[in-house]
Structure formats: structure tokens, C-alpha cells
């Protein structure tokens, strides 16, 4: 046998032995009927479920799984067979990790890793992955001989926006070297034991189930999906033992190349298992192997600029200064001007710059971006303006929240000491606008004001009138008032047969693509994901049936789908990719619907969590009775108008209800003449089962009780 297959089988057999023993012990201790599950997932033990279709729910189910695990280890001298033995190790790792959740509800509490990653987090990663905002997923595992080397590699990934999962002592090594960690910062410690690597493996596997509509039990389909669509790879640090090698074989079976930092000589497998002993070459090699291309943005600023810093938090004690609408006037505004009024790349700072502001204090701030361009339209102003939030945030040491006249910006001391000044804020905006909106923006000038009186003047005379004008435009933007709708097929890289239809009143289900965004995307990338759909020949207004919608969807999904209604949850409903903000499902007792948002982790009256409800639909498949949608759609008069509209909503989590209350109450008053409709909608503080829900609806006289049956 070759050294490599020898090592793989050695590791796989060792893990199989450990797993078998652990399962026997657990059954002896807790009995066969003891429940076994990972937290907040609808996919059981995801590796086993996806690969075999078996829904493990109790300890007794695991005995057969160990049998499957052992059957994958043939000990044959053949690389393909040895890679299957690697999958056996994945199955074993999953079982061993699941047993930790039998021992304790929160086995990772107090540990430096997070362990299992819940479904809603995976769904939230959909959009950043499809837009390339997260260009890839790295798994960094082991213990480096030189801690500085692994920290440098991880920081490099972070600066490129790569999502990096850490396993083993590299976690402490990176922490000690000052790598900032957390889900928002895209460096995620999983756990110390090598088995915790399964928690990133199941992320890839659940992506196949959630977005790819891969049938559980279809192992070849699963492996094809992860190989083709999940841009992941593995880096190991330090000496390899047989368990690590066998786990690596599992990664390779899933299509994820492995780069090790020891010299494997002739045991390397080109394209799948390669040695890079020079750590300064690790990142490039890994990205090349996975075909990940990074767009480098060289900006003339003294701090790092990367989307991984978007989630950075700057505490009061660490801040140099703050600009906040809580105490001072603030605004951010993009305005279109005549060509002659804009001097390209002109940057003006009015008032004191950061070095002349007293540390620790709160100041006023206005950011005015003036653009001109032959193809510029006033509709694109808000699209550009909304990105200021992200771009300011991408600067390391800058925190930005809010938009328009409600903002807060904190500048960290460290960033200030590195020389960051307001002119750099302007440079960032200029560079990013010219990078992303160059098709519509020919010239751009930026003015940043800290002088309180002048900020106030800018706010009163320019910003507020522009905001209200824009709000009026948004208000008047109904599905009737426009000539075209748009497709959005961005999510096809994960959900190949999904297509969103974006209308003024029904934004993309991810919540990130409004009709204006789609319109801008069409202008910026004419052959891109957003293509216009003609509204001609409407066949049914209430259901929203349009011949061209059907034609475009059929084309966009390569025939997977040929009929879609815009406003019905029962008849040919719009499909979901999996990254929806909210899931709506029929509540049969009341004849209404409940809606749960991704952030809500509790139970709904349907007896299912968000994650469980979400698993009922997705992957571009039509599922009557379930519908993924954006938050903003809820208050639309088109919301399932075919079935009577939002009058059917009987339950929402409190946070979501409060978020949409103002708009929903207003729509309810206008459409049905109902006052304070949201007071009639239950939430988790009122009901989490059907009985309590019905009692509440009866008490409130909810209008759904007078409607026809929904089915
Ligand atoms: Fe994906 Fe639809 Fe959002 Fe486009 S609008 S990014 S297809 S969810
Ligand atoms: Zn999506």
C-alpha cells in the first residue's frame, strides 16, 4: 500500500473504532430511545442524512450508521476507495460530535469554538456568497510550528473576505497573534478536537440540501454539488497524523482541495492534496486550486479595507471620536448634478478634521456625494447612497450604523493613530463608486462637513427635501405604475433552478434586491442577473399572472419552472432559493398564515421553528402553502392578494411585528379599514401553540375568522 492510502485507512479505522465504542457507551448510559440532535437544524445529522437519507433522531439509530461508516472502509489499494474511507471519517466525526450534544445542551459553552452552525446562519450566508462578497470558504486546521505563520495566513484570508473556520490549536495561536474573530469578522473558531471540523463540512452539505435541492440519499448528487458549487478548501498546519489525513481524504471526496505545510513528496495528489512549505505561498496556492479570484482594491488609506471588517464593533473606550445623530445633526446624501457642476475626484473637508476634534466627543457630520453621468438616473441615487454604510464599515477601525440622517460613526483610536482622516473616508467613497458604478457615474466629487451649523444647513436644505422626494417616489412605485418587472438569478450559483421576480411591491426574497436595485443592476451589467420582464397581457390581476413572467422564468431556470404567480401562495407560488428573510406558512386552524423571520430562534404555533419551516421549501422548487419572502413584502397590498392578502396574517415574532407595524397598520387601514391591525396579530409572547393562538384570535375578533377557507 502507498503511504497515503495507508494513513487514510489507519485514520478511518481508528475513528470507526472510536465511534463504535462511543455509541455503545452512550446507549449503555442513556438507552436507545434517548434523543440525539444538533441544535436548530431541520436536517438531523446532516452528513448522514444527505449521504444516506437516514433521519437519525435517537441513539438507537446510530448503530446502523456505524455499520454504514464501517462499510465505507474497504481497505482497498485505490485512491477512490480511500477517499470513501475519508467520508467514513466524516460520518464518525459527526456521530462523535452529536454525542457531545447528548451529554449537554451546550457542549461548546465556555469553549473557544462555536461547534455546530445552525441553519439560519447558513441561509444568511447565501447572498454574500452569490454576490462574491464572500469569495470562498477556508478551513484552517492543526497547530502551526510558527504561530505567526498561521496568523498571517488567516489575516490574509480575512482581508480578502474569505470565510475562515479554525479547528485545533490554531485557534489560540491566532487569538494570541491578535486575529479578530467572530462570525461577522469571518474568522470562526469551531473547536479544538479534530472532529469539530465536521461543523464546517455540514455547512457545505446543508447548502446542498437548502439551496441545491439535492435529494437526501443521493450521494453522487451531493458530492457533485459540493465540488462544483461550494468554494471551500482546507489548509493544515503542523505534523499530520492519520486521523487528520483521513479527514482530509473526506474533504477531497467532497471536492475541497487540501494544502498541507509538510512535504508529502510523491504522495501529493495534484489538484487535490498538495504541499506548500513556504507559508507566504499558502494563500495563493489554495485560491488557485479552488479557482477563487480576488478583486484587489488598493486604496490610498492608512488602514485595511475589507468586507470582513463590516461587523467590527468599536466600544466607547476604544474610540477616538464619534459622529452621531443622537446628539448632533448628521446626513449622508447622493445627488445627481449637471456635468459642469462636478469636478471629478474633488474632495472637500469643511470644518475640523479628526485631528482637530477633541477625543472621546460626539460631533456632527454630513457626507455629500455629487455625481454626474450620461446614464445616471435619480433612481440610482438611493442605490449608491445605501452602500455608504458598507463602504465606511469596510475600513478597519471604523464602525458605521444607520443611513440618511440617522447615522452613527465611530473612529477607533488605533485607526486614528495610523493616520486615518476624513479625506480617506472620501477617497474610499470615490474609489468604490468609480469601481462599482462606473457605467452610470462619469464624474464624482465628495464633500465632508463637520462644522455643526453647516451640517445643519446641508441637512435642512439639501438632504431632507431629497429624502422626502425620494420617499414620495417610493410610495408611488407600485406594481401598476411601472412598465417592467425584473428577474434576479444571482442565487443560481447555489440554487441552479431558482429565479426571483422582482417588482416594486415585491422585493427579492433575500431582502437585498429592490426593484430599484434590479433596475440599477440591469443598467450596470446589461447581460447580468436582472433582466426586464414585460407586463403586457396580464391574465389575472389578483394572482399576478403574466405571460412574460412565465416565459422569462422558464428561460432563466432552463425549463425547470414554467408557471409562476406573483401574489399567490397556493397556486404556482414563486420559488425560493433558501436565503429568504422570512418564511410564510399556512396555519390550518385559523385559515390564516404565520410568518417567521430568520433571526427568530423560538417555536411557532405550527410546531416548527424557522429552520424547520424553511426546510419545507427552497432549492428553486414550488411548494404551495409555503413562501419565502423579504420583510418589506409583508405590508404590501399585493402580499398573497390571491388568497385575501395580509389580512390572513395571524402570527409573527414580536421583533418582526414591531419592525413592520407602522407600514402594515397603514396598509390595513387603507385596504380593509382596520385600525391597529398589528394588535390582532399574535406573537411568541402570546401564543406558541395553536390553541392559545385561536383563543387570542377569537378574543381580538381577527378578520381572518370571517374569511373563506384558504385551501
Ligand atoms: Fe437571490 Fe432572489 Fe435575492 Fe436575487 S433577489 S439575490 S435571486 S434571493
Ligand atoms: Zn438566494
XYZ file of C-alpha atoms and ligand atoms in Angstrom:
720
model
C 0.000 0.000 0.000
C 1.083 3.544 -0.600
C 1.955 5.626 2.413
C -1.041 7.846 1.706
C -3.756 5.184 1.490
C -2.147 3.501 4.474
C -2.522 6.651 6.528
C -6.085 7.244 5.363
C -7.224 3.721 6.253
C -5.335 3.865 9.530
C -7.209 7.031 10.453
C -10.588 5.845 9.199
C -10.339 2.556 11.068
C -9.254 4.326 14.238
C -12.178 6.763 14.022
C -14.587 3.885 13.275
C -13.369 2.080 16.390
C -13.783 5.215 18.497
C -17.237 5.903 17.094
C -18.462 2.364 17.685
C -17.228 2.472 21.263
C -18.733 5.898 21.904
C -22.132 4.880 20.538
C -22.173 1.711 22.645
C -21.220 3.673 25.761
C -23.864 6.300 25.121
C -26.581 3.679 24.581
C -25.499 1.869 27.757
C -25.693 5.132 29.655
C -28.857 6.702 28.211
C -30.718 3.911 26.412
C -31.605 3.548 22.750
C -34.511 5.975 22.852
C -32.537 8.964 24.047
C -32.930 11.855 21.617
C -29.899 12.880 19.577
C -29.889 16.105 17.553
C -27.843 19.146 16.698
C -29.370 22.489 17.710
C -31.565 24.447 15.299
C -31.364 22.340 12.189
C -34.037 20.623 10.141
C -31.501 18.220 8.655
C -30.922 15.755 11.509
C -27.289 14.622 11.441
C -26.693 16.392 8.124
C -23.851 14.265 6.732
C -25.659 11.019 7.397
C -28.993 12.438 6.236
C -27.623 13.855 2.989
C -25.488 10.835 2.157
C -27.936 8.072 3.094
C -31.361 9.638 3.608
C -31.474 8.283 7.186
C -33.099 10.637 9.687
C -31.247 9.986 12.909
C -33.316 11.053 15.880
C -32.331 8.736 18.737
C -29.256 6.939 19.962
C -30.553 3.585 18.739
C -30.447 4.881 15.149
C -26.706 5.316 15.372
C -25.812 1.623 15.474
C -26.814 1.212 11.831
C -24.918 4.401 10.955
C -21.743 2.954 12.422
C -22.369 -0.033 10.159
C -22.565 2.274 7.131
C -19.433 4.048 8.328
C -17.505 0.772 8.520
C -18.801 -0.407 5.152
C -17.212 2.660 3.535
C -13.785 1.482 4.676
C -12.791 -1.220 2.198
C -9.031 -1.067 2.821
C -8.564 -1.417 -0.957
C -5.415 -0.067 -2.546
C -7.148 2.519 -4.660
C -7.349 6.262 -4.133
C -11.077 6.453 -4.893
C -11.817 3.772 -2.314
C -9.552 5.509 0.175
C -11.442 8.783 -0.317
C -14.641 6.925 0.594
C -12.888 5.901 3.778
C -12.384 9.638 4.296
C -16.165 10.053 4.097
C -16.433 7.348 6.749
C -14.332 9.559 8.982
C -16.731 12.422 8.341
C -19.635 10.196 9.393
C -17.704 9.148 12.508
C -16.817 12.734 13.377
C -20.459 13.706 13.000
C -21.584 10.963 15.356
C -18.912 11.779 17.934
C -19.832 15.464 17.832
C -23.560 14.670 18.018
C -22.919 12.617 21.149
C -21.482 15.759 22.752
C -24.939 17.287 22.319
C -26.428 14.287 24.086
C -24.163 14.882 27.063
C -25.024 18.563 27.207
C -27.356 21.050 25.515
C -24.479 23.439 25.015
C -21.281 21.415 24.927
C -19.323 24.284 23.413
C -20.312 26.841 26.006
C -17.198 28.254 27.600
C -15.030 26.721 24.877
C -13.168 28.854 22.380
C -15.080 27.278 19.467
C -18.741 27.537 18.488
C -19.387 23.925 17.455
C -22.485 23.279 15.364
C -23.582 26.075 12.998
C -27.411 26.495 12.991
C -29.403 26.513 9.721
C -30.400 30.213 9.819
C -26.742 31.258 9.716
C -26.189 29.190 6.586
C -29.219 30.796 4.976
C -27.892 34.238 5.846
C -24.655 33.434 4.009
C -26.459 32.820 0.728
C -26.427 36.360 -0.631
C -22.838 37.290 0.343
C -21.669 34.061 -1.260
C -23.543 34.548 -4.527
C -22.514 38.168 -4.896
C -18.891 37.210 -4.320
C -18.813 39.347 -1.197
C -17.573 36.141 0.470
C -15.386 34.728 -2.312
C -14.587 31.429 -0.628
C -14.503 29.300 2.498
C -11.227 28.233 4.151
C -10.791 25.550 6.771
C -7.571 26.050 8.750
C -6.701 23.127 10.956
C -3.931 21.906 13.267
C -1.176 23.559 15.250
C 1.439 25.621 13.442
C 5.083 25.299 14.267
C 5.333 29.021 13.801
C 2.204 30.688 15.207
C 2.954 33.892 13.326
C 2.701 31.984 10.045
C -0.841 30.727 10.593
C -1.967 34.107 11.915
C -0.607 35.783 8.787
C -2.442 33.312 6.545
C -5.725 33.785 8.403
C -5.404 37.578 8.363
C -4.746 37.415 4.647
C -7.946 35.412 4.123
C -9.798 37.879 6.318
C -8.561 40.823 4.277
C -9.849 39.060 1.165
C -13.285 38.454 2.650
C -12.791 34.672 2.737
C -14.801 32.977 5.471
C -12.295 31.058 7.590
C -13.123 28.260 10.019
C -10.469 27.305 12.573
C -10.005 23.869 14.123
C -7.421 22.841 16.726
C -4.719 24.845 18.453
C -4.546 27.288 15.554
C -7.450 28.947 17.384
C -5.275 30.029 20.338
C -2.360 30.739 18.053
C -4.450 33.152 16.002
C -6.091 34.698 19.059
C -2.713 35.378 20.644
C -1.484 36.957 17.440
C -4.370 39.417 17.555
C -6.623 37.968 14.834
C -10.095 39.377 15.429
C -12.655 36.572 15.445
C -16.392 36.152 15.181
C -18.992 35.296 12.578
C -19.219 38.936 11.449
C -15.456 39.139 11.135
C -15.414 35.972 9.055
C -12.958 34.086 11.246
C -14.858 31.399 13.108
C -13.295 29.089 15.663
C -15.097 25.724 15.600
C -13.405 23.628 18.293
C -10.207 22.049 19.475
C -10.747 18.433 18.632
C -10.286 17.461 15.027
C -13.829 16.020 14.928
C -15.184 19.578 15.199
C -14.170 20.066 11.563
C -17.459 18.312 10.754
C -19.237 21.542 11.716
C -17.939 23.262 8.602
C -18.430 20.127 6.498
C -22.122 20.103 7.399
C -22.364 23.752 6.352
C -21.373 22.691 2.838
C -23.627 19.651 2.986
C -26.637 21.605 4.188
C -26.011 24.169 1.433
C -26.638 21.308 -0.993
C -29.911 20.425 0.759
C -31.078 24.009 1.342
C -30.158 25.695 -1.920
C -29.353 22.838 -4.279
C -32.438 20.701 -3.768
C -30.173 17.649 -3.596
C -32.248 14.623 -2.578
C -31.177 13.084 0.731
C -29.515 9.760 -0.046
C -28.228 10.902 -3.436
C -24.528 10.700 -2.554
C -23.209 11.318 -6.085
C -25.518 14.352 -6.388
C -24.278 15.633 -3.049
C -20.614 15.233 -3.963
C -21.169 16.892 -7.336
C -22.867 19.846 -5.640
C -20.178 20.457 -3.023
C -17.430 20.050 -5.594
C -18.976 22.381 -8.160
C -20.722 24.949 -6.035
C -19.137 25.260 -2.606
C -15.856 27.193 -2.989
C -14.156 25.619 0.038
C -10.622 24.364 0.668
C -8.510 23.134 3.584
C -5.125 24.210 4.976
C -3.442 22.061 7.603
C -0.646 23.297 9.849
C 1.874 21.134 11.644
C 2.616 17.440 11.606
C -0.073 15.187 10.130
C -1.473 12.215 11.951
C -3.573 9.525 10.369
C -6.866 10.945 11.626
C -6.122 14.336 10.068
C -5.101 12.655 6.819
C -8.260 10.595 6.762
C -10.401 13.698 7.486
C -8.515 15.381 4.647
C -9.478 12.492 2.379
C -13.096 13.190 3.282
C -12.623 16.832 2.279
C -11.120 15.765 -1.039
C -14.069 13.435 -1.644
C -16.333 16.476 -1.247
C -14.227 18.315 -3.815
C -12.275 20.522 -1.413
C -8.528 20.650 -2.110
C -6.178 20.258 0.848
C -2.909 22.181 1.203
C -0.558 20.872 3.901
C 2.561 22.580 5.210
C 4.665 19.421 5.423
C 6.432 17.902 2.442
C 4.440 14.938 1.188
C 6.801 14.320 -1.715
C 5.422 11.807 -4.175
C 2.335 11.291 -2.036
C 0.895 14.533 -3.300
C -2.213 14.327 -5.469
C -2.081 17.225 -7.913
C -5.099 19.485 -7.619
C -6.393 17.713 -4.513
C -3.610 17.274 -1.972
C -0.569 19.482 -2.271
C 2.345 20.527 -0.109
C 3.309 24.167 0.353
C 6.058 24.501 2.934
C 6.579 28.220 2.339
C 3.702 29.824 4.224
C 3.835 33.003 2.186
C 2.662 30.895 -0.766
C -0.154 29.057 1.054
C -2.926 31.533 0.322
C -2.198 31.920 -3.368
C -1.873 28.172 -3.897
C -5.130 27.491 -2.054
C -7.079 30.094 -4.005
C -5.617 28.871 -7.287
C -6.532 25.271 -6.537
C -10.156 26.288 -5.944
C -10.211 28.775 -8.819
C -11.094 31.663 -6.497
C -10.285 35.077 -7.927
C -9.973 38.047 -5.627
C -10.543 41.542 -6.905
C -7.888 43.575 -5.132
C -8.786 47.071 -4.144
C -5.734 49.193 -3.483
C -6.990 52.275 -1.726
C -4.893 55.248 -0.664
C -5.764 54.928 3.020
C -3.614 54.015 6.048
C -5.871 51.210 7.359
C -7.014 47.889 5.905
C -10.160 47.917 3.769
C -12.095 44.651 3.593
C -15.681 43.494 3.810
C -14.634 41.253 6.708
C -14.460 44.392 8.856
C -18.101 45.235 8.256
C -19.114 43.621 11.539
C -16.387 45.213 13.629
C -17.603 46.840 16.832
C -15.841 49.823 18.367
C -16.518 50.357 22.030
C -16.690 53.754 23.655
C -13.357 53.261 25.392
C -11.630 52.473 22.105
C -12.999 55.348 20.101
C -11.183 58.473 19.045
C -14.347 60.371 18.156
C -17.939 59.692 17.245
C -20.420 61.276 14.855
C -23.965 60.573 15.896
C -27.454 61.671 15.042
C -28.424 61.097 18.685
C -26.705 64.298 19.718
C -25.829 66.131 16.544
C -27.129 66.733 13.026
C -25.894 64.148 10.526
C -26.698 63.155 6.960
C -25.479 61.141 4.018
C -26.752 62.082 0.626
C -26.030 61.318 -3.011
C -27.153 63.893 -5.555
C -27.101 63.963 -9.332
C -25.711 67.159 -10.863
C -25.081 68.604 -14.280
C -21.795 67.574 -15.781
C -20.401 71.113 -15.471
C -21.169 71.241 -11.735
C -18.962 68.292 -10.820
C -15.190 68.304 -10.715
C -14.051 64.700 -10.812
C -12.270 63.416 -7.680
C -12.571 66.772 -5.928
C -12.533 66.225 -2.175
C -13.522 68.984 0.228
C -13.446 68.875 4.022
C -15.434 71.643 5.696
C -14.717 72.171 9.397
C -12.290 70.374 11.681
C -10.737 67.075 10.622
C -10.273 64.169 13.050
C -7.004 65.528 14.448
C -8.676 68.809 15.428
C -11.620 67.189 17.176
C -11.420 66.580 20.907
C -11.062 62.835 21.602
C -13.996 60.973 23.085
C -16.597 63.546 21.968
C -19.584 63.394 19.627
C -19.762 65.602 16.544
C -21.910 66.477 13.557
C -21.170 65.018 10.131
C -22.501 65.404 6.625
C -21.351 63.343 3.655
C -22.386 64.810 0.318
C -21.646 62.835 -2.828
C -22.310 64.647 -6.089
C -22.223 62.663 -9.294
C -22.840 63.262 -12.963
C -23.072 60.909 -15.884
C -24.880 60.487 -19.163
C -26.539 57.297 -17.918
C -27.095 58.465 -14.335
C -30.730 58.438 -13.156
C -32.087 59.901 -9.942
C -33.447 56.413 -9.129
C -29.865 55.235 -8.658
C -29.041 57.847 -6.004
C -30.514 55.798 -3.190
C -28.858 52.631 -4.505
C -25.430 54.275 -4.284
C -26.239 56.053 -1.042
C -27.188 52.844 0.748
C -23.729 51.468 0.036
C -22.020 54.232 2.006
C -22.853 52.193 5.101
C -20.907 49.187 3.862
C -18.005 51.131 2.419
C -17.352 53.180 5.562
C -17.619 49.984 7.586
C -15.069 48.147 5.471
C -12.335 50.426 6.847
C -10.623 48.667 9.725
C -11.264 50.716 12.835
C -14.423 52.427 11.573
C -17.923 51.461 12.652
C -20.962 52.760 10.802
C -24.636 52.169 11.533
C -27.806 53.580 10.003
C -28.393 55.659 6.902
C -29.664 59.014 5.692
C -29.992 61.427 8.647
C -29.914 58.664 11.270
C -26.330 57.522 11.481
C -23.568 56.801 13.928
C -19.914 56.541 13.006
C -17.159 55.679 15.426
C -13.496 56.028 14.567
C -11.174 53.843 16.652
C -8.073 55.242 18.339
C -5.844 52.739 16.586
C -7.100 53.738 13.140
C -6.697 57.409 14.028
C -3.130 56.803 15.196
C -2.365 55.069 11.922
C -3.227 58.366 10.284
C -6.852 57.871 9.215
C -8.532 61.205 8.409
C -11.817 62.277 6.844
C -10.201 62.744 3.444
C -9.664 58.968 3.479
C -13.382 58.478 4.001
C -13.909 60.491 0.857
C -11.215 58.560 -1.017
C -12.980 55.304 -0.138
C -16.300 56.577 -1.485
C -14.716 57.893 -4.645
C -12.827 54.670 -5.349
C -15.787 52.401 -4.661
C -18.298 54.460 -6.648
C -15.942 54.556 -9.609
C -15.390 50.815 -9.246
C -18.988 49.660 -8.912
C -20.982 52.395 -10.640
C -18.598 53.494 -13.355
C -21.151 52.662 -16.046
C -23.525 55.332 -14.777
C -21.190 57.721 -12.939
C -18.750 59.668 -15.095
C -17.643 62.192 -12.508
C -17.871 62.278 -8.739
C -16.965 64.838 -6.081
C -17.232 64.461 -2.329
C -17.752 66.962 0.458
C -17.480 66.029 4.132
C -18.620 68.569 6.696
C -18.051 68.559 10.469
C -18.985 72.158 11.181
C -22.244 71.813 13.061
C -24.047 74.800 11.541
C -23.076 73.871 8.045
C -24.127 70.258 8.601
C -27.478 71.535 9.822
C -27.820 73.659 6.728
C -26.938 70.745 4.469
C -29.461 68.590 6.304
C -32.280 71.145 6.070
C -31.686 72.486 2.601
C -30.390 69.501 0.635
C -30.797 66.200 2.435
C -34.287 66.356 3.944
C -36.005 67.660 0.798
C -34.212 64.956 -1.220
C -35.232 62.199 1.211
C -38.872 63.217 1.140
C -38.866 63.498 -2.618
C -37.452 60.001 -2.785
C -39.993 58.678 -0.296
C -42.745 60.092 -2.450
C -41.276 58.322 -5.434
C -41.078 55.047 -3.487
C -44.631 55.499 -2.277
C -45.863 55.942 -5.817
C -43.836 52.980 -7.069
C -46.477 50.283 -7.287
C -46.592 47.249 -9.498
C -49.182 49.098 -11.593
C -47.082 52.219 -12.008
C -44.139 50.644 -13.816
C -43.783 49.068 -17.244
C -41.376 46.279 -16.390
C -40.511 43.843 -13.636
C -37.101 42.200 -13.357
C -35.714 38.720 -12.936
C -32.934 38.117 -10.446
C -30.894 34.981 -10.967
C -27.947 35.812 -8.723
C -28.691 32.873 -6.453
C -28.398 30.389 -9.297
C -24.793 29.724 -8.374
C -26.240 27.899 -5.346
C -29.798 27.230 -6.380
C -29.468 26.487 -10.094
C -33.183 26.351 -10.841
C -34.266 29.398 -8.862
C -35.320 32.754 -10.238
C -36.783 35.680 -8.293
C -39.258 38.016 -9.964
C -38.678 41.473 -8.516
C -41.469 44.037 -8.666
C -41.792 47.418 -6.950
C -44.029 45.897 -4.306
C -42.370 42.523 -4.047
C -38.650 42.800 -3.485
C -36.351 39.800 -3.797
C -36.883 37.264 -1.046
C -33.395 37.908 0.343
C -34.489 41.454 1.145
C -31.387 42.791 -0.570
C -32.725 43.407 -4.079
C -35.463 46.003 -4.538
C -36.956 46.913 -7.897
C -34.678 49.971 -7.966
C -31.652 47.778 -7.245
C -32.674 45.433 -10.031
C -33.119 48.370 -12.386
C -29.636 49.664 -11.485
C -28.142 46.190 -11.907
C -29.644 45.947 -15.379
C -28.021 49.266 -16.277
C -24.652 48.354 -14.721
C -24.455 44.811 -16.122
C -26.751 44.691 -19.153
C -26.458 40.912 -19.612
C -26.369 40.235 -15.863
C -28.788 38.599 -13.424
C -31.554 41.214 -13.682
C -33.430 41.186 -16.970
C -36.594 43.147 -17.691
C -39.945 41.375 -17.891
C -42.761 42.920 -19.872
C -46.092 43.346 -18.083
C -48.171 43.034 -21.219
C -51.234 40.799 -21.364
C -51.879 40.323 -17.647
C -54.089 37.225 -17.309
C -55.092 37.553 -13.662
C -54.547 40.687 -11.600
C -55.232 39.195 -8.183
C -52.951 36.232 -8.628
C -50.425 38.182 -10.663
C -50.291 36.023 -13.789
C -48.284 37.474 -16.689
C -47.289 35.606 -19.863
C -43.866 37.218 -19.951
C -43.185 36.353 -16.307
C -43.762 32.716 -17.188
C -41.667 32.946 -20.316
C -38.746 34.691 -18.602
C -38.810 32.351 -15.613
C -38.828 29.341 -17.897
C -35.853 30.734 -19.762
C -33.979 31.719 -16.621
C -34.480 28.351 -14.952
C -33.646 26.407 -18.101
C -37.097 24.891 -18.171
C -37.245 23.830 -14.527
C -40.179 26.142 -13.961
C -42.756 27.424 -16.412
C -45.546 28.978 -14.374
C -45.220 31.453 -11.552
C -47.773 33.744 -9.982
C -46.627 36.871 -8.224
C -49.235 37.089 -5.476
C -50.442 33.589 -4.633
C -49.092 31.241 -2.002
C -51.284 28.350 -3.217
C -51.168 28.473 -7.000
C -47.754 28.299 -8.692
C -46.097 30.308 -5.922
C -42.746 31.925 -6.504
C -39.889 29.615 -5.669
C -37.231 30.104 -3.016
C -33.509 29.625 -3.203
C -33.093 29.318 0.556
C -31.756 32.696 1.676
C -35.155 34.277 2.346
C -35.550 36.762 5.203
C -38.936 35.345 6.184
C -40.922 32.187 5.673
C -44.697 32.252 5.486
C -46.758 29.105 6.015
C -50.444 28.243 6.244
C -51.940 27.878 9.716
C -54.857 25.476 9.097
C -56.918 26.056 12.258
C -57.371 29.764 11.731
C -57.257 29.658 7.924
C -54.514 32.175 8.219
C -50.770 32.256 7.793
C -47.883 32.674 10.154
C -44.601 34.344 9.272
C -41.243 33.675 10.918
C -38.057 35.612 10.289
C -34.577 34.129 10.123
C -33.430 35.737 13.354
C -36.256 34.153 15.351
C -34.948 31.032 17.067
C -38.067 30.063 19.043
C -41.108 27.939 18.285
C -44.049 28.927 16.067
C -47.675 27.834 16.549
C -47.190 25.354 13.700
C -44.902 23.377 15.993
C -41.918 24.179 13.799
C -39.003 26.573 14.168
C -37.929 28.965 11.419
C -35.324 26.423 10.345
C -37.871 23.615 10.146
C -40.387 25.752 8.262
C -37.652 26.958 5.961
C -36.723 23.392 5.108
C -40.227 22.883 3.679
C -39.330 24.976 0.665
C -36.226 26.028 -1.214
C -33.858 24.903 -3.920
C -35.992 26.517 -6.593
C -38.951 24.185 -6.086
C -42.588 25.317 -5.857
C -44.213 24.321 -2.586
C -47.832 25.522 -2.354
C -48.614 26.639 1.176
C -45.097 27.878 1.886
C -43.433 31.003 0.626
C -40.078 32.626 1.298
C -40.114 36.428 1.069
C -38.469 39.649 2.199
C -39.575 41.572 5.286
C -40.648 44.526 3.232
C -43.217 42.494 1.280
C -45.349 41.890 4.366
C -47.069 45.290 4.362
C -47.616 45.262 0.625
C -51.191 45.254 -0.614
C -50.026 42.545 -3.001
C -48.961 40.169 -0.225
C -50.738 36.901 -1.170
C -53.540 39.017 -2.556
C -54.911 35.965 -4.384
C -55.824 34.425 -1.026
C -57.208 37.561 0.575
C -53.981 39.407 1.358
C -52.184 40.217 4.566
C -55.486 40.051 6.427
C -54.564 36.351 6.727
C -51.540 37.015 8.920
C -52.257 35.633 12.379
C -48.810 35.318 13.950
C -45.334 36.841 13.681
C -42.398 37.021 16.075
C -42.597 40.202 18.156
C -39.483 41.762 16.685
C -40.713 41.296 13.123
C -44.181 42.544 14.004
C -42.750 45.704 15.539
C -40.477 46.207 12.569
C -43.340 46.146 10.049
C -46.092 47.552 12.313
C -46.166 51.118 11.061
C -46.413 50.171 7.402
C -48.695 47.196 7.968
C -51.136 49.178 10.096
C -51.236 51.875 7.456
C -51.871 49.369 4.652
C -54.555 47.599 6.722
C -56.335 50.872 7.311
C -56.220 51.749 3.632
C -57.131 48.345 2.238
C -59.568 46.967 4.809
C -60.384 49.965 7.024
C -58.946 48.148 10.047
C -57.357 50.194 12.843
C -54.190 48.916 14.534
C -54.247 45.608 12.704
C -50.967 44.512 14.308
C -52.652 44.362 17.704
C -54.733 41.466 16.353
C -51.661 39.513 15.276
C -50.254 37.144 17.882
C -46.561 36.746 18.671
C -44.440 34.403 20.774
C -45.291 36.245 23.975
C -48.978 35.488 23.298
C -49.024 32.045 21.668
C -46.641 29.345 20.568
C -49.280 26.688 20.017
C -52.477 26.516 18.020
C -54.870 26.532 20.964
C -53.504 29.693 22.515
C -53.397 31.241 19.067
C -57.084 30.513 18.383
C -58.106 31.839 21.788
C -56.279 35.074 21.088
C -57.698 35.470 17.573
C -61.224 34.937 18.867
C -60.694 37.444 21.648
C -59.452 40.051 19.214
C -62.020 39.282 16.544
C -59.266 38.828 13.965
C -60.723 39.346 10.459
C -59.330 36.010 9.251
C -62.125 34.268 11.158
C -64.632 35.631 8.671
C -62.709 34.655 5.540
C -63.268 31.670 3.250
C -61.124 28.584 3.811
C -57.688 29.102 2.317
C -57.470 25.551 0.951
Fe -31.050 35.722 -4.741
Fe -33.553 36.446 -5.309
Fe -32.041 37.957 -3.719
Fe -31.551 37.785 -6.351
S -33.378 38.666 -5.384
S -30.047 37.731 -4.686
S -32.063 35.631 -6.734
S -32.759 35.880 -3.326
Zn -30.906 33.309 -2.521
